PDB file of C-alpha atoms and ligand atoms in Angstrom:
ATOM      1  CA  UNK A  62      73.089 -55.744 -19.660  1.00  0.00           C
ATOM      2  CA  UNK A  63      73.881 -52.230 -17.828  1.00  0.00           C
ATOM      3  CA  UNK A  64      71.248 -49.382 -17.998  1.00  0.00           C
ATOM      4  CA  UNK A  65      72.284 -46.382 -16.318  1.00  0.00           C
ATOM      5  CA  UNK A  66      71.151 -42.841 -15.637  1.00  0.00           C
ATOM      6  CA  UNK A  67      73.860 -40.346 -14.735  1.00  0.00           C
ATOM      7  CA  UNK A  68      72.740 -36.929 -13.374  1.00  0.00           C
ATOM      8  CA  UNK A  69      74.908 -34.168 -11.891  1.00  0.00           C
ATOM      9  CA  UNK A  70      74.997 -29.987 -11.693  1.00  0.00           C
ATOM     10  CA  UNK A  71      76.801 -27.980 -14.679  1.00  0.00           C
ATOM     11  CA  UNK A  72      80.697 -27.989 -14.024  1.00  0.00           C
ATOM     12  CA  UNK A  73      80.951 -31.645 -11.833  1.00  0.00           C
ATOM     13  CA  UNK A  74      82.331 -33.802 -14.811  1.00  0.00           C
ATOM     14  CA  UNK A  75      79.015 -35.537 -16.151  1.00  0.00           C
ATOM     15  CA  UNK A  76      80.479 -35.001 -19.615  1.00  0.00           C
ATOM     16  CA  UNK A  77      83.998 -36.524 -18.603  1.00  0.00           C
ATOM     17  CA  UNK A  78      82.541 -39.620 -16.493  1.00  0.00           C
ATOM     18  CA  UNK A  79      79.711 -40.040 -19.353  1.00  0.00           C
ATOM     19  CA  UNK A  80      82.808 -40.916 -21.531  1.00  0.00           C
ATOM     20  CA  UNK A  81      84.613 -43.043 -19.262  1.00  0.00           C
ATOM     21  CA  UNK A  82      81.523 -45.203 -18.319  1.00  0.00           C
ATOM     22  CA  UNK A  83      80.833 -45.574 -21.891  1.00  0.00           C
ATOM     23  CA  UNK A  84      84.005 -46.865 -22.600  1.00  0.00           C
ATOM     24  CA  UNK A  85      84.341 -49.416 -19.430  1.00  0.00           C
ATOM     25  CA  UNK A  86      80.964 -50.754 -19.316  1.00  0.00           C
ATOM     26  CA  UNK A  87      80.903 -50.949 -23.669  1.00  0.00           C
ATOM     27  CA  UNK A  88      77.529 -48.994 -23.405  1.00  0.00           C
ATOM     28  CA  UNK A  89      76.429 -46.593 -25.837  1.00  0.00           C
ATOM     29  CA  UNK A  90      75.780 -43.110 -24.006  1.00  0.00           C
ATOM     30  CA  UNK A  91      72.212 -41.364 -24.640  1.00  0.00           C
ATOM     31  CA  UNK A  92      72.341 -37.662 -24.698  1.00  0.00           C
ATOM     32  CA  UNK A  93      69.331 -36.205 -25.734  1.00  0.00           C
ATOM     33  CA  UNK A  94      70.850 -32.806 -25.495  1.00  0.00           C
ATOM     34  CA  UNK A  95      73.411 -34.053 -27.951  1.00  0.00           C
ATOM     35  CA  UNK A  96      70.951 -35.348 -30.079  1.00  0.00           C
ATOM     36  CA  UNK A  97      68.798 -32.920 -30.509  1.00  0.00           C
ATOM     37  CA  UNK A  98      72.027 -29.989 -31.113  1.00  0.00           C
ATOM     38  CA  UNK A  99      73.183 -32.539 -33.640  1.00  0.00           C
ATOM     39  CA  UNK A 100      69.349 -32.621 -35.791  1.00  0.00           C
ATOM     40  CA  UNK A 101      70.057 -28.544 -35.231  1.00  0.00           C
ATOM     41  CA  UNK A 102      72.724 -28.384 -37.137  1.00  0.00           C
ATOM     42  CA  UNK A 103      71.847 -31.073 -39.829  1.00  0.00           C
ATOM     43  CA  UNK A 104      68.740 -29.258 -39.991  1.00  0.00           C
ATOM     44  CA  UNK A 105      65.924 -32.058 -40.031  1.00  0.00           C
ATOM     45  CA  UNK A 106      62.261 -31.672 -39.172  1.00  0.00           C
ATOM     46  CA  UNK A 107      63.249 -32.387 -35.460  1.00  0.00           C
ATOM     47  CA  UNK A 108      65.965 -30.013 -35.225  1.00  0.00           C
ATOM     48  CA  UNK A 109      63.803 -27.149 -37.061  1.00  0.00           C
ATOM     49  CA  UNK A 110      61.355 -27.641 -34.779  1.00  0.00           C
ATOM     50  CA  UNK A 111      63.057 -27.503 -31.210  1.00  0.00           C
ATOM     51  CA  UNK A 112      65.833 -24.803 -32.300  1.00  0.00           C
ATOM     52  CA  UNK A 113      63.741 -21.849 -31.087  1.00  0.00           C
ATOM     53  CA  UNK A 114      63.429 -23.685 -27.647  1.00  0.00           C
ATOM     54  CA  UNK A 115      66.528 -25.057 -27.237  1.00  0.00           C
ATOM     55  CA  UNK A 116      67.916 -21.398 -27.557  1.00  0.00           C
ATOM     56  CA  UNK A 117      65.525 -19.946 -25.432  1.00  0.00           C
ATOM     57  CA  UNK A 118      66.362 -22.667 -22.805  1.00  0.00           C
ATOM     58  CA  UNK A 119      63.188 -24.042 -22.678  1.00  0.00           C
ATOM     59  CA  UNK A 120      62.578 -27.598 -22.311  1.00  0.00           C
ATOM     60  CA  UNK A 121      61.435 -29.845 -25.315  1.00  0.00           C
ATOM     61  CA  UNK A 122      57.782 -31.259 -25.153  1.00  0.00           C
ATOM     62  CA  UNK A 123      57.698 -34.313 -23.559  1.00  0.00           C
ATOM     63  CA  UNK A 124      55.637 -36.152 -26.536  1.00  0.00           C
ATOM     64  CA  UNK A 125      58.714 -35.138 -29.275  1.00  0.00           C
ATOM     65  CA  UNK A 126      61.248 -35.717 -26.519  1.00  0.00           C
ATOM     66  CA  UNK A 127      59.894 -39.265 -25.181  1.00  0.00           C
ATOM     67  CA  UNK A 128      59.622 -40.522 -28.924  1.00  0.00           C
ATOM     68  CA  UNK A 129      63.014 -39.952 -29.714  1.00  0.00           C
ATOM     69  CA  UNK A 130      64.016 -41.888 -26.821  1.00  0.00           C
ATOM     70  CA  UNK A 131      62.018 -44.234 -27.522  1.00  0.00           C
ATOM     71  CA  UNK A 132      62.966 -45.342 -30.882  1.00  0.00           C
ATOM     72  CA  UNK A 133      66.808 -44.527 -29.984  1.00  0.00           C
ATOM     73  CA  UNK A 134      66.274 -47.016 -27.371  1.00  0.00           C
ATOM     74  CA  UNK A 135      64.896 -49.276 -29.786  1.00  0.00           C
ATOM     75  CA  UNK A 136      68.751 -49.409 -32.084  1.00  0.00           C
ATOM     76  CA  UNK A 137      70.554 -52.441 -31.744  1.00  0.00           C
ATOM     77  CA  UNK A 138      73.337 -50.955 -30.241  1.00  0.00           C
ATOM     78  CA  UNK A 139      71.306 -49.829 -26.860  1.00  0.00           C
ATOM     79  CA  UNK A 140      69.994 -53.292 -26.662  1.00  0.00           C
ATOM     80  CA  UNK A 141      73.025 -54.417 -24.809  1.00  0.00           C
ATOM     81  CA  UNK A 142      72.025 -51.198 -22.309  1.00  0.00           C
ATOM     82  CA  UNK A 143      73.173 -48.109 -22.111  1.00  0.00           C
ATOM     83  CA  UNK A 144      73.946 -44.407 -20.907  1.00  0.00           C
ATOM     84  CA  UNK A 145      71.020 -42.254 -20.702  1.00  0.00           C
ATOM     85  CA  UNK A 146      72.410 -38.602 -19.979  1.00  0.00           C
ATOM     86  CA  UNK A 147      69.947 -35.780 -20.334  1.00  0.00           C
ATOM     87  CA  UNK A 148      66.847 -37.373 -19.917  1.00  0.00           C
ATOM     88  CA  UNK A 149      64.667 -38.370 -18.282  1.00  0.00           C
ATOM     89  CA  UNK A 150      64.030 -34.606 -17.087  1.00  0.00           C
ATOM     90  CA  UNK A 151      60.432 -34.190 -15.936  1.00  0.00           C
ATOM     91  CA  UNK A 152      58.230 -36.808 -13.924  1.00  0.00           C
ATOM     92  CA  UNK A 153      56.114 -37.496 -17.100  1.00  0.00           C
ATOM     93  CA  UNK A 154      59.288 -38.396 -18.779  1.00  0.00           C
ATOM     94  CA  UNK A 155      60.419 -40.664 -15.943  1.00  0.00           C
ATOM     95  CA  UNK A 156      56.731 -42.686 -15.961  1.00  0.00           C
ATOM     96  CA  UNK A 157      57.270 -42.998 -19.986  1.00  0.00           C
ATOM     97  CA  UNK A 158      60.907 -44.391 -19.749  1.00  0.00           C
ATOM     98  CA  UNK A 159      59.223 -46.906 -17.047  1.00  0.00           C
ATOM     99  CA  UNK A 160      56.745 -48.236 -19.977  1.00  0.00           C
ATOM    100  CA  UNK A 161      59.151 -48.369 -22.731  1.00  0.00           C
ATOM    101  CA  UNK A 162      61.687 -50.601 -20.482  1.00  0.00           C
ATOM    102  CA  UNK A 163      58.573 -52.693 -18.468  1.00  0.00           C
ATOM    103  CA  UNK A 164      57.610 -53.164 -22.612  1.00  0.00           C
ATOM    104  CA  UNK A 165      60.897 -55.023 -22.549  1.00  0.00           C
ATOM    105  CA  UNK A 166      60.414 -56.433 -18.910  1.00  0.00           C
ATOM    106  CA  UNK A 167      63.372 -54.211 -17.781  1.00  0.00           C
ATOM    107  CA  UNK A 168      64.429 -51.299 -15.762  1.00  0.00           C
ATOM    108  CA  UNK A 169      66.709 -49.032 -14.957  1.00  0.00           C
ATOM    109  CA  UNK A 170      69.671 -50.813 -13.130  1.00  0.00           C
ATOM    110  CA  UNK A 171      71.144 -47.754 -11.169  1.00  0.00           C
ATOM    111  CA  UNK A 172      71.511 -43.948 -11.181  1.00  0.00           C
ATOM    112  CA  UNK A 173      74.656 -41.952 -10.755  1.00  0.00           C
ATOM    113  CA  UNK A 174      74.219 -39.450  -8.969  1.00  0.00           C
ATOM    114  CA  UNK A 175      77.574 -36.722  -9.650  1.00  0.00           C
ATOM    115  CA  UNK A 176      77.282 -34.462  -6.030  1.00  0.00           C
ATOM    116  CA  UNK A 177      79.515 -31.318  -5.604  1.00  0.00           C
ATOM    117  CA  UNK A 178      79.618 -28.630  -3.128  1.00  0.00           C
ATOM    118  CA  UNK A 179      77.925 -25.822  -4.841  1.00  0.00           C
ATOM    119  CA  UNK A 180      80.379 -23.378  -3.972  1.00  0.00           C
ATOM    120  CA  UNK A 181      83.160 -25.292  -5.271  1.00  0.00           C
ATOM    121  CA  UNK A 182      81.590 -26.281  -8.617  1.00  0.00           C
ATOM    122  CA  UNK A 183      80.491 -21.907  -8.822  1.00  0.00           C
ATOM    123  CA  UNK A 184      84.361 -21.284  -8.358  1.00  0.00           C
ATOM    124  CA  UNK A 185      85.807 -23.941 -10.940  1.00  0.00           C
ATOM    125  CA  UNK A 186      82.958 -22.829 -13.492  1.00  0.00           C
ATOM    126  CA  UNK A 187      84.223 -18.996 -12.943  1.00  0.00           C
ATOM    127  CA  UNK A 188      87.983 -19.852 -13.038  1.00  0.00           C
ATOM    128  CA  UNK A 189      86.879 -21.710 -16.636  1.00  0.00           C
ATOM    129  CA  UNK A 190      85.087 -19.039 -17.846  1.00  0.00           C
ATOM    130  CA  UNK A 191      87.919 -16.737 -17.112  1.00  0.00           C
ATOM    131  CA  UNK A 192      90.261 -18.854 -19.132  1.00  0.00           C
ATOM    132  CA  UNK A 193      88.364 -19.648 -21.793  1.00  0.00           C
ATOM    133  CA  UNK A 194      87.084 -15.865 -22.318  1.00  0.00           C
ATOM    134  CA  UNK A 195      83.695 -16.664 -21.801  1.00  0.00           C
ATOM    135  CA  UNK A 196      82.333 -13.765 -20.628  1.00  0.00           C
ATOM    136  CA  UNK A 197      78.719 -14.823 -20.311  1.00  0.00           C
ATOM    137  CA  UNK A 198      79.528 -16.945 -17.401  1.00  0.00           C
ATOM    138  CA  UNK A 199      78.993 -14.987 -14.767  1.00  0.00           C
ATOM    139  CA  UNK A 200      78.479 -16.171 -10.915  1.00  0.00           C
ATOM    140  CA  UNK A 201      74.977 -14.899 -11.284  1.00  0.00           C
ATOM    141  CA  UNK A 202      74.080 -17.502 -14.235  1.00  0.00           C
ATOM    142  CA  UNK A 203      76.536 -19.847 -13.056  1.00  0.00           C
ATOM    143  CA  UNK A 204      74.431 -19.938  -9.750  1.00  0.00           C
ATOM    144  CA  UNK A 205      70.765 -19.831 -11.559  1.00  0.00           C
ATOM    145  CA  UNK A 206      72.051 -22.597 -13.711  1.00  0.00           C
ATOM    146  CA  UNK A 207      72.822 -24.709 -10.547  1.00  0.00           C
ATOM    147  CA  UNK A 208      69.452 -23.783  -8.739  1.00  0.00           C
ATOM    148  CA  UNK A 209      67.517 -24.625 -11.921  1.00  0.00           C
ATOM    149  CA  UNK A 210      69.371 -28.352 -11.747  1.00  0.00           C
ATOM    150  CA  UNK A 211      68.902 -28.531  -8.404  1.00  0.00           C
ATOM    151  CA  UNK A 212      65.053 -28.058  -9.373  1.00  0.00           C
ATOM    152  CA  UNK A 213      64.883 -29.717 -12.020  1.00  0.00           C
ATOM    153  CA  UNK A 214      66.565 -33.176 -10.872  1.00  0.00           C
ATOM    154  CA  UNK A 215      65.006 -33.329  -7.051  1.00  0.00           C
ATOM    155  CA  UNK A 216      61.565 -34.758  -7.909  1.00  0.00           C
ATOM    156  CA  UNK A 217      63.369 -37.501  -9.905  1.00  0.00           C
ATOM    157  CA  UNK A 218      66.403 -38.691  -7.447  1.00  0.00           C
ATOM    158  CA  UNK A 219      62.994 -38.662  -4.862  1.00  0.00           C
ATOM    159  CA  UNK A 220      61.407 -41.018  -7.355  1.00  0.00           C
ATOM    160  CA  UNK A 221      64.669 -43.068  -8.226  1.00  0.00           C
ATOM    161  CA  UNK A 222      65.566 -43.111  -4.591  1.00  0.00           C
ATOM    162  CA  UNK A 223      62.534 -44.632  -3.197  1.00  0.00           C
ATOM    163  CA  UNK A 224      63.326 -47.256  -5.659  1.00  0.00           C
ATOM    164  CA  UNK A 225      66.764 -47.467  -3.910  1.00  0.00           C
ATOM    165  CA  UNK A 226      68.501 -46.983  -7.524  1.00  0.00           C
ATOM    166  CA  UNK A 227      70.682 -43.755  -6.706  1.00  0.00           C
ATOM    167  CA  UNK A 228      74.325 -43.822  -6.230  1.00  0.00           C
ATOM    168  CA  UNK A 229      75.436 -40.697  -4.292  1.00  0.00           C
ATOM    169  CA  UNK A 230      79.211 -39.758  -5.961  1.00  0.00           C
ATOM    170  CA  UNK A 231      81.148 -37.501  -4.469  1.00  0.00           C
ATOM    171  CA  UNK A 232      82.607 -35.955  -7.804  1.00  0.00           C
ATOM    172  CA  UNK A 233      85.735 -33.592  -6.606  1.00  0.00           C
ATOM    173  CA  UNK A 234      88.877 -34.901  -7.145  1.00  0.00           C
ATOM    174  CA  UNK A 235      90.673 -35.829 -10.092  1.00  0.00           C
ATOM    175  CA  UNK A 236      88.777 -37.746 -12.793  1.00  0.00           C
ATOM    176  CA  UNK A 237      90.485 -41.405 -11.972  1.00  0.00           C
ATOM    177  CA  UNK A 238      89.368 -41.219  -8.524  1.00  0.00           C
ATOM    178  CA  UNK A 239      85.589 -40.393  -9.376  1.00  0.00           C
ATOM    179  CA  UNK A 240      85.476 -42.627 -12.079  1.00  0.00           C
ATOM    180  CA  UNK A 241      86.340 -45.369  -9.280  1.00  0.00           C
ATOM    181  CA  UNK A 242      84.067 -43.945  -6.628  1.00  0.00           C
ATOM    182  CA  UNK A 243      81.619 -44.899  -9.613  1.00  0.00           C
ATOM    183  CA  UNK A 244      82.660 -48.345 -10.530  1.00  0.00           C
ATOM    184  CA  UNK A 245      82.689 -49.006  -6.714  1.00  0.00           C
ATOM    185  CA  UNK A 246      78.955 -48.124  -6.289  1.00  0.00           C
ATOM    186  CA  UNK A 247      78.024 -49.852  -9.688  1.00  0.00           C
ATOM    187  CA  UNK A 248      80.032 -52.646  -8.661  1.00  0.00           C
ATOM    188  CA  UNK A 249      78.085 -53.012  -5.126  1.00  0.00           C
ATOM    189  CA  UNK A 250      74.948 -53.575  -7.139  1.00  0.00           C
ATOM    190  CA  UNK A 251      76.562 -56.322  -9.164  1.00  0.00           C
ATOM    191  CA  UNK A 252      77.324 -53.898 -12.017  1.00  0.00           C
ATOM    192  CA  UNK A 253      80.883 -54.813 -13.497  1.00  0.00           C
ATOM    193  CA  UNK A 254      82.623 -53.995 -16.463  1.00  0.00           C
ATOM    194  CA  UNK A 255      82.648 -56.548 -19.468  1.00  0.00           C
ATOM    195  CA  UNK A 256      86.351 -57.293 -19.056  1.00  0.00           C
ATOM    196  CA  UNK A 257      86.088 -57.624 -14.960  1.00  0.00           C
ATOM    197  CA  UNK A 258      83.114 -59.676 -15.473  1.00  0.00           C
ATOM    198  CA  UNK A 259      85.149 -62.368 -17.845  1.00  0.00           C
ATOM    199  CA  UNK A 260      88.323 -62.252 -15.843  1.00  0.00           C
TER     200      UNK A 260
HETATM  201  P1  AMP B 559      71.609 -30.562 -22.316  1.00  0.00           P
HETATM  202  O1  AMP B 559      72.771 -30.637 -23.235  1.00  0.00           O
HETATM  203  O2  AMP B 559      71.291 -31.887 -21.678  1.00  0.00           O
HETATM  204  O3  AMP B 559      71.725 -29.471 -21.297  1.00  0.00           O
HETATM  205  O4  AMP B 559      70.334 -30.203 -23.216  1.00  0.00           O
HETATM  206  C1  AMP B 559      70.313 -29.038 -24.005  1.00  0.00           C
HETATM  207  C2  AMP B 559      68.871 -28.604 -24.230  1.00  0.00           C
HETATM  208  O5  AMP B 559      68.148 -29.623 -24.921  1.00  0.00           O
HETATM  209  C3  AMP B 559      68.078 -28.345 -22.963  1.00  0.00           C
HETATM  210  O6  AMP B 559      68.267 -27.048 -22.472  1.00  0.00           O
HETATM  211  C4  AMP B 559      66.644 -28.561 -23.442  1.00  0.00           C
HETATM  212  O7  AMP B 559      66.205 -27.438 -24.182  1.00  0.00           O
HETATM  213  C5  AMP B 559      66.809 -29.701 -24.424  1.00  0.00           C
HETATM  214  N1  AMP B 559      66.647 -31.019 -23.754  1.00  0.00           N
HETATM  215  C6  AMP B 559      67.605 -31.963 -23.570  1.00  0.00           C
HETATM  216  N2  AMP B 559      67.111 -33.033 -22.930  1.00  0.00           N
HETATM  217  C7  AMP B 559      65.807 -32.766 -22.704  1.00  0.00           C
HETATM  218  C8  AMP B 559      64.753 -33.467 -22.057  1.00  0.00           C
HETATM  219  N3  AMP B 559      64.952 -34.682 -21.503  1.00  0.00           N
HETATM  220  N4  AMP B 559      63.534 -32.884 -22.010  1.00  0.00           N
HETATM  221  C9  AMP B 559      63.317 -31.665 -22.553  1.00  0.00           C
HETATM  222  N5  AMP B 559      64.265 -30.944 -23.152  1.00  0.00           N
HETATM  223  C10 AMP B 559      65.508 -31.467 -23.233  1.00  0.00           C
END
């Protein structure tokens, strides 16, 4: 039973190392940024009703956000643990996630914490944007996008840290050697993959 939280700036390879933990550890990942672009584009009462903040880049309401965590935490296929990615994003959030796992008598196990140098992560996000054409990805918004994570994520690593759950990653380098920085610092909490654990 593995329940994770992985948190890191735009640009540091949460997306990549989401994937990879997902497939070692057999958990099912929790986006809730995935879910909610995928009720946008099917169009149900959810997505209708957070398209016009999604766009504007607003957060979601906690109350819409923490029951759809809720009851996706609730599928059989998280009960094995999981991948949350996305969420929790606000302090309210964090105390709600607390409830719905204490329901359960569980917690969060650890907290991966993806750390880059902010200049490097503003100069591989440029060099992207360059050669994908994407001309909206300019330093300036590259920059305000970090400083809103940094923001953002603070009061939570404060909270998780306390609680001596956060793994500090140092995510440069090529995606092998981050991905076993990570099962390194899962692994010195007792956190193993399925087929290490049988072996
Ligand atoms: P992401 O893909 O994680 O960057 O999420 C995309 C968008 O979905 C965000 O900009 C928010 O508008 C919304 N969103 C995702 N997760 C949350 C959350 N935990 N709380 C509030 N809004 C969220």
């Amino acid at each position: 039973m593995t329940r994770l939280l992985i948190v890191g700036p735009p640009g540091a390879g949460k997306g990549t190392q989401s994937a990879r933990i997902t497939e070692d550890y057999r958990i099912p990942a929790i986006a809730t940024g995935d879910i909610f672009r995928a009720n946008i584009k099917n169009q149900t009462e959810l997505g209708n009703q957070v398209k016009a903040i999604i766009d504007a880049g607003d957060f979601v309401p906690d109350s819409l956000t923490n029951d759809l965590v809720a009851s996706r935490l609730k599928e059989e296929d998280a009960r094995g643990g999981f991948l949350l990615d996305g969420y929790p994003r606000t302090l309210d959030q964090l105390h709600f996630l607390d409830e719905v796992l204490a329901a359960e008598g569980a917690s969060l196990d650890a907290v991966i914490q993806l750390v880059v140098d902010p200049d490097e992560v503003v100069s591989r996000l440029l060099k992207r944007a360059h050669q994908e054409g994407r001309t909206d990805d300019t330093e300036e918004t590259i920059r305000h996008r970090q400083s809103l994570y940094q923001r953002e994520t603070a009061p939570l690593i404060e909270v998780y840290g306390a609680r001596g759950l956060v793994l500090e990653i140092d995510a440069l380098g090529e995606v092998d050697d981050v991905n076993a920085r990570i099962a390194e610092g899962l692994a010195s909490r007792g956190i193993v993959t399925p087929d290490a654990a049988t072996r």
